[in-house]
GROMACS .gro file of C-alpha atoms in nm:
model
  318
    1MET     CA    1   2.504   6.189   1.988
    2LYS     CA    2   2.769   5.918   1.995
    3ILE     CA    3   3.101   6.041   2.136
    4LEU     CA    4   3.443   5.875   2.157
    5TYR     CA    5   3.629   6.016   2.457
    6ILE     CA    6   4.007   5.970   2.437
    7GLY     CA    7   4.188   6.030   2.767
    8THR     CA    8   4.291   5.901   3.107
    9GLU     CA    9   4.203   5.966   3.469
   10TYR     CA   10   4.362   6.221   3.701
   11MET     CA   11   4.259   6.254   4.068
   12ASP     CA   12   3.905   6.132   3.999
   13ARG     CA   13   3.839   6.441   3.784
   14ARG     CA   14   3.895   6.365   3.416
   15LEU     CA   15   3.703   6.046   3.342
   16LYS     CA   16   3.407   6.225   3.497
   17TYR     CA   17   3.408   6.430   3.176
   18ALA     CA   18   3.246   6.125   3.018
   19GLU     CA   19   2.987   6.131   3.296
   20MET     CA   20   2.915   6.499   3.224
   21MET     CA   21   2.852   6.420   2.859
   22MET     CA   22   2.632   6.123   2.949
   23ASN     CA   23   2.431   6.350   3.177
   24LEU     CA   24   2.370   6.570   2.874
   25GLY     CA   25   2.219   6.271   2.698
   26HIS     CA   26   2.513   6.155   2.487
   27ASP     CA   27   2.629   5.797   2.426
   28VAL     CA   28   2.995   5.806   2.537
   29HIS     CA   29   3.263   5.545   2.468
   30ILE     CA   30   3.605   5.572   2.634
   31LEU     CA   31   3.947   5.496   2.483
   32PRO     CA   32   4.200   5.533   2.770
   33LEU     CA   33   4.519   5.674   2.617
   34SER     CA   34   4.783   5.873   2.802
   35LYS     CA   35   4.879   6.203   2.646
   36LYS     CA   36   5.195   6.108   2.454
   37THR     CA   37   5.086   5.762   2.340
   38THR     CA   38   5.129   5.693   1.970
   39ALA     CA   39   4.834   5.472   1.882
   40ASP     CA   40   4.709   5.566   1.536
   41GLU     CA   41   4.587   5.215   1.461
   42ALA     CA   42   4.401   5.177   1.791
   43ILE     CA   43   4.231   5.515   1.750
   44ILE     CA   44   4.128   5.444   1.391
   45LYS     CA   45   4.005   5.098   1.492
   46HIS     CA   46   3.784   5.245   1.765
   47ILE     CA   47   3.652   5.509   1.527
   48THR     CA   48   3.558   5.251   1.265
   49GLN     CA   49   3.394   5.026   1.526
   50ILE     CA   50   3.205   5.297   1.714
   51GLN     CA   51   3.130   5.537   1.426
   52PRO     CA   52   3.121   5.840   1.657
   53ASP     CA   53   2.959   6.171   1.573
   54LEU     CA   54   3.231   6.349   1.774
   55VAL     CA   55   3.575   6.268   1.915
   56PHE     CA   56   3.643   6.436   2.251
   57LEU     CA   57   4.011   6.481   2.346
   58ARG     CA   58   4.149   6.528   2.696
   59PHE     CA   59   4.507   6.593   2.576
   60ILE     CA   60   4.627   6.808   2.289
   61GLU     CA   61   4.933   6.581   2.274
   62THR     CA   62   4.712   6.284   2.184
   63PHE     CA   63   4.612   6.458   1.862
   64LYS     CA   64   4.966   6.581   1.791
   65CYS     CA   65   5.124   6.235   1.844
   66ASN     CA   66   4.880   6.056   1.613
   67PRO     CA   67   4.892   6.222   1.270
   68LEU     CA   68   4.736   5.926   1.087
   69ALA     CA   69   4.437   5.935   1.319
   70GLN     CA   70   4.418   6.312   1.259
   71GLU     CA   71   4.403   6.259   0.884
   72TYR     CA   72   4.147   5.982   0.916
   73LEU     CA   73   3.914   6.194   1.129
   74ILE     CA   74   3.940   6.484   0.886
   75SER     CA   75   3.885   6.260   0.583
   76GLN     CA   76   3.574   6.111   0.744
   77GLY     CA   77   3.436   6.451   0.842
   78ILE     CA   78   3.423   6.358   1.212
   79PRO     CA   79   3.457   6.672   1.427
   80THR     CA   80   3.692   6.692   1.723
   81MET     CA   81   3.657   6.872   2.055
   82LEU     CA   82   3.939   6.942   2.300
   83TYR     CA   83   3.903   7.048   2.665
   84ALA     CA   84   4.254   7.089   2.801
   85THR     CA   85   4.535   7.301   2.936
   86TYR     CA   86   4.872   7.383   2.784
   87GLN     CA   87   5.195   7.212   2.884
   88PRO     CA   88   5.465   7.433   3.038
   89ALA     CA   89   5.735   7.216   2.883
   90PHE     CA   90   5.654   7.362   2.540
   91HIS     CA   91   5.606   7.705   2.389
   92TYR     CA   92   5.253   7.772   2.263
   93GLU     CA   93   5.373   7.785   1.903
   94GLU     CA   94   5.469   7.417   1.909
   95TYR     CA   95   5.097   7.338   1.914
   96ASP     CA   96   4.966   7.600   1.669
   97GLU     CA   97   4.920   7.358   1.381
   98THR     CA   98   4.763   7.092   1.603
   99VAL     CA   99   4.510   7.330   1.761
  100ASP     CA  100   4.425   7.469   1.417
  101ARG     CA  101   4.316   7.120   1.307
  102ILE     CA  102   4.081   7.069   1.602
  103ASP     CA  103   3.726   7.185   1.531
  104PHE     CA  104   3.636   7.292   1.885
  105PRO     CA  105   3.946   7.361   2.099
  106PHE     CA  106   3.828   7.465   2.447
  107LEU     CA  107   4.132   7.575   2.647
  108HIS     CA  108   4.166   7.642   3.019
  109ASN     CA  109   4.411   7.930   2.982
  110LEU     CA  110   4.300   8.275   2.871
  111ASP     CA  111   4.656   8.373   2.781
  112HIS     CA  112   4.681   8.081   2.538
  113VAL     CA  113   4.345   8.161   2.379
  114GLU     CA  114   4.443   8.526   2.330
  115TYR     CA  115   4.772   8.417   2.173
  116LEU     CA  116   4.591   8.186   1.928
  117THR     CA  117   4.331   8.450   1.845
  118GLU     CA  118   4.603   8.699   1.754
  119LYS     CA  119   4.744   8.439   1.514
  120GLY     CA  120   4.404   8.381   1.355
  121ILE     CA  121   4.360   8.034   1.508
  122ASN     CA  122   4.015   7.948   1.640
  123ALA     CA  123   4.000   7.869   2.014
  124PHE     CA  124   3.753   7.911   2.300
  125TYR     CA  125   3.828   8.000   2.661
  126MET     CA  126   3.684   7.742   2.899
  127PRO     CA  127   3.844   7.715   3.246
  128VAL     CA  128   3.832   7.420   3.482
  129GLY     CA  129   3.552   7.383   3.736
  130PHE     CA  130   3.456   7.162   4.030
  131TYR     CA  131   3.225   6.871   4.110
  132PRO     CA  132   2.965   6.948   4.382
  133GLU     CA  133   2.968   6.587   4.498
  134GLN     CA  134   3.341   6.622   4.576
  135TYR     CA  135   3.347   6.975   4.724
  136PHE     CA  136   3.061   7.093   4.943
  137ASP     CA  137   2.991   7.296   5.256
  138MET     CA  138   3.262   7.237   5.519
  139SER     CA  139   3.224   7.571   5.695
  140ASP     CA  140   3.127   7.419   6.031
  141VAL     CA  141   3.461   7.242   6.073
  142ARG     CA  142   3.670   7.383   6.361
  143LYS     CA  143   3.923   7.631   6.227
  144ASP     CA  144   4.247   7.513   6.389
  145ILE     CA  145   4.487   7.605   6.103
  146PRO     CA  146   4.556   7.978   6.060
  147VAL     CA  147   4.693   7.955   5.703
  148SER     CA  148   4.735   7.654   5.474
  149PHE     CA  149   4.848   7.566   5.125
  150ALA     CA  150   4.743   7.233   4.973
  151GLY     CA  151   4.952   7.149   4.670
  152ASN     CA  152   5.303   7.055   4.571
  153VAL     CA  153   5.623   7.196   4.434
  154ARG     CA  154   5.816   7.075   4.133
  155LEU     CA  155   6.164   6.957   4.230
  156PRO     CA  156   6.443   7.049   4.211
  157ALA     CA  157   6.336   7.399   4.311
  158ASP     CA  158   6.536   7.718   4.363
  159PRO     CA  159   6.400   7.875   4.686
  160GLU     CA  160   6.489   8.220   4.552
  161GLU     CA  161   6.289   8.169   4.232
  162GLU     CA  162   6.010   7.923   4.311
  163ARG     CA  163   5.710   8.127   4.433
  164ARG     CA  164   5.561   7.838   4.628
  165ILE     CA  165   5.869   7.833   4.851
  166LYS     CA  166   5.952   8.203   4.841
  167TYR     CA  167   5.597   8.309   4.937
  168ILE     CA  168   5.523   8.038   5.194
  169GLN     CA  169   5.843   8.063   5.401
  170PRO     CA  170   5.775   8.417   5.541
  171LEU     CA  171   5.436   8.293   5.668
  172ALA     CA  172   5.591   8.061   5.928
  173LYS     CA  173   5.516   8.309   6.208
  174TYR     CA  174   5.146   8.313   6.115
  175GLY     CA  175   5.091   7.943   6.182
  176MET     CA  176   5.137   7.836   5.822
  177GLN     CA  177   5.092   7.467   5.740
  178VAL     CA  178   5.162   7.299   5.407
  179PHE     CA  179   4.993   6.990   5.267
  180GLY     CA  180   5.214   6.849   4.992
  181ALA     CA  181   5.482   6.584   5.044
  182LYS     CA  182   5.730   6.738   4.800
  183PHE     CA  183   5.775   7.035   5.033
  184GLN     CA  184   5.960   6.811   5.279
  185GLY     CA  185   6.306   6.961   5.332
  186GLN     CA  186   6.218   7.278   5.139
  187LEU     CA  187   6.078   7.489   5.428
  188THR     CA  188   6.196   7.587   5.776
  189GLY     CA  189   5.967   7.601   6.077
  190ILE     CA  190   5.657   7.510   5.878
  191PRO     CA  191   5.481   7.174   5.925
  192VAL     CA  192   5.456   6.972   5.602
  193HIS     CA  193   5.192   6.701   5.566
  194SER     CA  194   5.073   6.469   5.291
  195TYR     CA  195   4.728   6.428   5.141
  196ASP     CA  196   4.596   6.208   4.865
  197SER     CA  197   4.220   6.243   4.837
  198HIS     CA  198   3.941   6.494   4.783
  199ALA     CA  199   3.806   6.407   5.127
  200GLN     CA  200   4.136   6.514   5.283
  201GLN     CA  201   4.141   6.833   5.077
  202ARG     CA  202   3.789   6.919   5.191
  203GLU     CA  203   3.896   6.870   5.551
  204ILE     CA  204   4.203   7.094   5.504
  205TYR     CA  205   3.989   7.367   5.349
  206GLY     CA  206   3.739   7.341   5.634
  207ARG     CA  207   4.004   7.359   5.906
  208SER     CA  208   4.184   7.662   5.758
  209LYS     CA  209   4.102   8.023   5.831
  210ILE     CA  210   4.294   8.118   5.516
  211ASN     CA  211   4.335   7.879   5.225
  212LEU     CA  212   4.622   8.012   5.018
  213ASP     CA  213   4.667   7.962   4.645
  214ILE     CA  214   4.995   8.026   4.463
  215PRO     CA  215   4.901   7.953   4.100
  216ASN     CA  216   5.237   7.980   3.929
  217ILE     CA  217   5.349   7.725   3.673
  218PRO     CA  218   5.685   7.561   3.753
  219PRO     CA  219   5.857   7.640   3.422
  220LYS     CA  220   6.075   7.406   3.224
  221HIS     CA  221   6.201   7.708   3.033
  222GLU     CA  222   6.218   8.082   3.090
  223TRP     CA  223   5.920   8.171   2.870
  224PHE     CA  224   5.673   8.041   3.132
  225LYS     CA  225   5.844   8.200   3.432
  226ASP     CA  226   5.573   8.455   3.520
  227LYS     CA  227   5.263   8.286   3.382
  228MET     CA  228   4.984   8.197   3.623
  229HIS     CA  229   4.744   7.910   3.586
  230VAL     CA  230   4.382   7.881   3.704
  231LYS     CA  231   4.373   7.565   3.913
  232ASN     CA  232   4.072   7.367   4.039
  233ARG     CA  233   4.123   7.506   4.390
  234LEU     CA  234   4.005   7.848   4.267
  235PHE     CA  235   3.656   7.695   4.268
  236GLU     CA  236   3.693   7.396   4.500
  237ILE     CA  237   3.786   7.601   4.808
  238PRO     CA  238   3.490   7.840   4.770
  239ALA     CA  239   3.268   7.535   4.704
  240THR     CA  240   3.338   7.427   5.064
  241LYS     CA  241   3.224   7.772   5.186
  242ASN     CA  242   3.571   7.855   5.315
  243PHE     CA  243   3.796   8.152   5.253
  244LEU     CA  244   4.043   8.160   4.965
  245LEU     CA  245   4.338   8.399   4.931
  246GLU     CA  246   4.446   8.413   4.568
  247LEU     CA  247   4.721   8.583   4.366
  248ARG     CA  248   4.561   8.869   4.175
  249THR     CA  249   4.553   8.848   3.796
  250ASP     CA  250   4.293   8.987   3.555
  251GLU     CA  251   4.189   8.632   3.470
  252MET     CA  252   4.138   8.532   3.835
  253VAL     CA  253   3.935   8.846   3.910
  254SER     CA  254   3.718   8.793   3.600
  255LEU     CA  255   3.619   8.452   3.740
  256MET     CA  256   3.606   8.533   4.111
  257PRO     CA  257   3.546   8.906   4.178
  258GLU     CA  258   3.715   9.095   4.460
  259ASP     CA  259   3.410   9.072   4.685
  260THR     CA  260   3.413   8.690   4.682
  261ILE     CA  261   3.772   8.598   4.772
  262GLY     CA  262   4.084   8.771   4.904
  263TYR     CA  263   4.363   8.878   4.672
  264TYR     CA  264   4.730   8.963   4.705
  265ASP     CA  265   4.973   9.105   4.449
  266ASP     CA  266   5.270   8.912   4.314
  267ASN     CA  267   5.513   8.992   4.597
  268THR     CA  268   5.573   8.878   4.955
  269ASP     CA  269   5.491   9.217   5.113
  270SER     CA  270   5.143   9.216   4.963
  271LEU     CA  271   5.089   8.854   5.066
  272ILE     CA  272   5.193   8.920   5.428
  273GLU     CA  273   4.971   9.230   5.440
  274ALA     CA  274   4.674   9.027   5.314
  275VAL     CA  275   4.736   8.742   5.559
  276GLU     CA  276   4.749   8.985   5.852
  277ARG     CA  277   4.435   9.162   5.732
  278TYR     CA  278   4.224   8.851   5.688
  279LEU     CA  279   4.347   8.666   5.998
  280GLY     CA  280   4.230   8.970   6.195
  281ASP     CA  281   3.882   8.990   6.040
  282ASP     CA  282   3.670   8.679   6.086
  283GLU     CA  283   3.355   8.852   5.966
  284LEU     CA  284   3.509   8.968   5.637
  285ARG     CA  285   3.637   8.618   5.565
  286HIS     CA  286   3.292   8.479   5.637
  287GLN     CA  287   3.117   8.734   5.412
  288LYS     CA  288   3.347   8.662   5.120
  289ALA     CA  289   3.322   8.285   5.167
  290GLU     CA  290   2.940   8.307   5.161
  291LYS     CA  291   2.940   8.505   4.836
  292ALA     CA  292   3.201   8.281   4.676
  293TYR     CA  293   3.008   7.967   4.770
  294LYS     CA  294   2.695   8.101   4.602
  295LEU     CA  295   2.885   8.212   4.291
  296VAL     CA  296   3.072   7.889   4.222
  297HIS     CA  297   2.760   7.676   4.260
  298GLU     CA  298   2.574   7.906   4.021
  299LYS     CA  299   2.844   7.942   3.754
  300HIS     CA  300   3.154   7.727   3.795
  301THR     CA  301   3.073   7.357   3.818
  302PHE     CA  302   3.206   7.123   3.550
  303MET     CA  303   2.848   7.072   3.437
  304HIS     CA  304   2.828   7.445   3.362
  305ARG     CA  305   3.140   7.406   3.146
  306PHE     CA  306   3.003   7.111   2.951
  307ILE     CA  307   2.665   7.275   2.892
  308GLU     CA  308   2.846   7.578   2.752
  309MET     CA  309   3.082   7.375   2.532
  310PHE     CA  310   2.798   7.181   2.373
  311ARG     CA  311   2.591   7.497   2.334
  312ILE     CA  312   2.879   7.638   2.125
  313TYR     CA  313   2.914   7.306   1.944
  314ASP     CA  314   2.546   7.330   1.849
  315GLY     CA  315   2.603   7.671   1.692
  316GLY     CA  316   2.569   7.911   1.982
  317SER     CA  317   2.798   8.212   2.001
  318PRO     CA  318   3.077   8.207   2.262
   0.00000   0.00000   0.00000
């Protein structure tokens, strides 16, 4: 099948979507457009030149910002597929009409899919994954970091409201280290480092006894304040055969059961209790990391996601 992929790169993860589709035997052409680019003419030109059987979208905004291209695709009977997340700058409802016009909208967020389903809009839940060539066994690395968090914080941030500051600060006495340049000046008594590659992330995960995730979405408005977001690290940390401590939500547990990773509830007391528990039990961390490693390689690579999306595209039931 001939596919036109419209999207741009992000941290050596997103243009690999084209590679996934090629590995499934498809002929993939790439049109690199950022998410809010208005380029109706360029999109239509590529469609007429390539004559694709399917248009694959990385950004929902690309479809929303190009109504003429939307109409052209629909008039020509060319199906569209989306594999994307929502944007916390906008309420879900701002994209209802756009999602409804996409033939196969595969969304990373269960909450968004459930919202659309209740409104009678077709959508499929399809979370992110990981690439085995980027994240692999790093369990033999010397564990010289008790607890780490690798990620950033959106600034300006209120330390009383932003979970990534509020939850990390009390962990200073447990040897907490943070890898994310935007935390500079936001924490007291906690080393802050930078990183900028998958190789560095792998090394951090390997060196850490506890790899912490705080999956909140920095909201641009109140509606997103308590929504959590499955990030790549949910699978990438286990893929290195190292221990992950995650904030407990039904969605997280459905993907990574309680016997594969550690969980804490959405409060600092629960987090501190979990950190103390797992720092004091090397064998339990090892057991969970072994199970998680096996699970993610069996079920949660990006290739698993693309096989499933195209199985549904070909008429299989979700």
